[in-house]
Amino acid sequence: GENVEQHPSTLSVQEGDSAVIKCTYSDSASNYFPWYKQELGKRPQLIIDIRSNVGEKKDQRIAVTLNKTAKHFSLHITETQPEDSAVYFCAQSGSNYKLTFGKGTLLTVNP
Amino acid sequence: SQTIHQWPATLVQPVGSPLSLECTVEGTSNPNLYWYRQAAGRGLQLLFYSVGIGQISSEVPQNLSASRPQDRQFILSSKKLLLSDSGFYLCAWSAGVGTYQETQYFGPGTRLLVL
């Protein structure tokens, strides 16, 4: 079945530093990989996604890279700010348009 | 544009009582609909998904059930709540046709506390 491993579970960085979160997946047929940001008490918000026909996608300070051969993808946040503090979830697509989520990474950006 | 609503926002219920949570989507037709549960400090667990009216697939056997009586309405129910049913219940939708059917958008959630 589908499984997504996400690391690290917690990450603390200084404001202005970069943060990287990595996910590995098991379903080689998967071709869609979104990232969600969830602030405390709020809903998960889609922040970026990538499809398997590209290796990298960037949106301002956020980028996602995908390595289909190794079956892993990563979220990169540059020039981190305190408002980036949240839980980040990766996911992979599966059958019937379902998503399998990683367990989440709590990112803390210290001012 | 599309919007998704959930109610109630918060709910405190005694053990053994029934439950009904509602989710509605506006601005799209024939969406795929999903119910997730998130325990405190934990990940997202898919409970049910639906690709059309009356079509419900269950992911985890439990005392919950789901129904889709209308195209853009998704209901989560229980006849008798357990303590372990406490959590943050999130409804999500994705496009029912087209290229981006995997992209899911979440509603604001219902926080349920069973005492």
XYZ file of C-alpha atoms in Angstrom:
226
model
C 0.000 0.000 0.000
C 0.922 3.642 -0.097
C 3.207 4.942 2.602
C 4.924 8.302 3.081
C 7.823 8.820 5.479
C 8.490 12.436 6.493
C 11.612 13.778 8.230
C 12.382 15.461 10.493
C 9.391 15.460 12.828
C 10.543 18.758 14.357
C 12.821 21.439 12.957
C 14.014 24.623 14.611
C 15.841 27.313 12.621
C 16.892 30.906 13.094
C 15.089 33.594 11.164
C 16.716 34.048 7.784
C 18.074 30.501 7.610
C 16.830 27.844 5.195
C 14.651 24.868 6.141
C 14.437 21.545 4.328
C 11.859 18.823 4.900
C 12.147 15.462 3.142
C 9.630 12.781 2.266
C 10.018 9.339 0.774
C 7.172 7.379 -0.747
C 6.460 3.789 -1.687
C 3.976 3.916 -4.586
C 6.016 4.258 -7.759
C 2.816 4.895 -9.732
C 2.164 8.122 -7.840
C 2.600 11.268 -9.929
C 1.360 14.110 -7.739
C 3.042 15.424 -4.589
C 1.538 18.358 -2.652
C 2.761 20.160 0.450
C 0.403 21.636 3.040
C 1.024 24.138 5.819
C -1.104 23.970 8.949
C -0.981 26.746 11.505
C -2.115 26.001 15.026
C -5.870 25.412 15.152
C -6.332 26.076 11.434
C -6.999 24.007 8.353
C -4.134 22.639 6.201
C -3.423 25.014 3.325
C -1.888 23.900 0.044
C 1.351 25.838 -0.433
C 2.981 24.126 -3.386
C 2.693 20.936 -5.392
C 4.639 19.119 -8.061
C 3.780 16.587 -10.707
C 6.091 13.877 -11.908
C 6.752 15.466 -15.268
C 8.957 18.102 -13.601
C 11.879 17.817 -11.191
C 11.622 21.174 -9.438
C 9.082 23.903 -8.875
C 9.578 27.236 -7.183
C 7.237 29.874 -5.785
C 9.044 32.836 -4.223
C 10.790 31.507 -1.069
C 9.352 28.006 -1.402
C 10.576 25.254 -3.694
C 9.889 21.558 -4.081
C 12.201 19.021 -5.692
C 11.255 15.552 -6.854
C 13.444 12.527 -7.531
C 11.232 9.793 -8.967
C 14.070 7.300 -9.297
C 14.835 7.483 -5.601
C 11.163 8.060 -4.715
C 11.691 11.118 -2.579
C 10.714 14.766 -2.667
C 11.657 17.745 -0.534
C 10.337 21.137 0.526
C 12.826 23.991 0.692
C 12.034 27.270 2.430
C 14.621 30.032 2.098
C 14.969 33.202 4.177
C 12.639 31.834 6.821
C 10.401 34.200 8.763
C 8.545 33.708 12.067
C 5.265 33.413 10.159
C 6.632 30.290 8.484
C 6.304 28.527 11.850
C 3.692 25.776 11.412
C 3.285 22.066 10.811
C 4.084 21.021 7.253
C 2.658 17.878 5.661
C 3.785 16.177 2.495
C 1.517 13.818 0.571
C 1.444 11.545 -2.441
C -1.483 10.782 -4.719
C -2.924 7.302 -4.987
C -5.883 5.489 -6.437
C -9.228 7.290 -6.733
C -7.553 10.678 -6.216
C -6.818 9.921 -2.581
C -3.826 11.428 -0.836
C -1.566 9.668 1.641
C -0.008 12.139 4.075
C 3.240 12.106 5.977
C 3.086 12.515 9.745
C 4.081 16.163 9.613
C 7.029 18.376 10.545
C 6.727 21.065 13.203
C 8.828 23.982 11.975
C 9.756 26.677 14.460
C 11.449 29.834 13.200
C 13.148 31.692 16.040
C 13.388 35.483 15.708
C -14.511 30.766 -6.856
C -14.988 27.647 -4.802
C -15.615 27.693 -1.066
C -16.094 24.922 1.445
C -18.066 25.222 4.672
C -18.222 23.049 7.742
C -20.424 23.226 10.781
C -20.485 23.313 13.607
C -17.053 24.813 14.257
C -16.812 23.255 17.706
C -18.832 20.599 19.470
C -18.775 19.040 22.931
C -20.715 15.800 23.183
C -21.156 13.119 25.875
C -20.043 9.554 25.263
C -22.822 7.526 23.657
C -24.542 10.494 22.020
C -25.125 10.753 18.253
C -23.129 12.943 15.901
C -23.814 14.771 12.677
C -21.220 16.983 10.996
C -21.980 18.730 7.753
C -19.809 19.896 4.883
C -20.947 21.829 1.825
C -19.047 23.057 -1.201
C -19.960 26.020 -3.386
C -18.808 27.054 -6.823
C -18.163 23.639 -8.339
C -20.146 20.642 -9.547
C -19.597 16.935 -8.986
C -16.613 17.363 -6.653
C -14.766 14.526 -4.985
C -15.343 14.855 -1.235
C -13.292 13.582 1.682
C -13.571 13.324 5.478
C -10.383 13.322 7.551
C -9.763 13.126 11.281
C -6.787 14.674 12.990
C -6.065 13.738 16.597
C -4.267 16.332 18.709
C -0.706 16.801 17.477
C -1.083 14.023 14.937
C -1.368 13.512 11.199
C -4.340 13.346 8.864
C -6.337 10.130 8.744
C -8.667 9.638 5.774
C -12.020 8.327 6.963
C -14.285 8.427 3.890
C -14.284 9.657 0.344
C -16.991 10.079 -2.257
C -16.868 10.540 -6.023
C -20.610 11.115 -6.437
C -24.049 11.186 -4.810
C -24.631 8.071 -2.758
C -21.116 6.751 -3.486
C -19.143 6.382 -0.256
C -15.897 4.513 0.316
C -14.716 3.803 3.838
C -11.035 3.764 4.654
C -11.059 2.825 8.326
C -13.609 0.538 10.020
C -15.125 2.346 13.002
C -18.350 3.591 14.468
C -18.589 6.468 12.002
C -20.515 6.615 8.745
C -20.777 9.100 5.898
C -23.470 10.064 3.453
C -23.713 12.271 0.391
C -27.372 13.130 -0.102
C -26.663 15.947 -2.559
C -23.882 16.672 -5.029
C -22.132 19.244 -2.845
C -23.108 17.998 0.617
C -21.169 15.495 2.681
C -22.268 14.369 6.142
C -20.353 12.496 8.823
C -22.411 10.664 11.410
C -22.237 8.401 14.402
C -24.963 6.674 16.371
C -22.894 6.454 19.579
C -19.773 8.496 20.167
C -16.683 7.069 21.864
C -14.027 8.982 23.771
C -11.595 8.096 20.992
C -13.756 9.997 18.473
C -12.462 13.297 19.832
C -10.430 15.234 17.293
C -10.375 17.778 14.520
C -12.616 16.717 11.625
C -11.730 18.124 8.259
C -13.726 17.956 5.069
C -11.920 18.410 1.768
C -12.881 18.648 -1.885
C -11.172 18.171 -5.211
C -12.342 18.669 -8.771
C -14.428 15.794 -10.052
C -13.291 16.145 -13.637
C -10.211 17.372 -15.413
C -6.508 17.172 -14.859
C -6.218 18.256 -11.227
C -8.517 15.868 -9.462
C -5.857 15.032 -6.874
C -5.565 18.594 -5.581
C -7.511 18.760 -2.346
C -8.699 21.854 -0.493
C -9.709 21.686 3.128
C -12.633 23.199 4.976
C -12.211 25.085 8.266
C -12.813 21.955 10.327
C -14.953 20.924 13.289
C -13.307 20.452 16.648
C -15.078 17.633 18.499
C -14.586 16.847 22.160
C -16.253 13.743 23.541
C -16.542 13.677 27.343
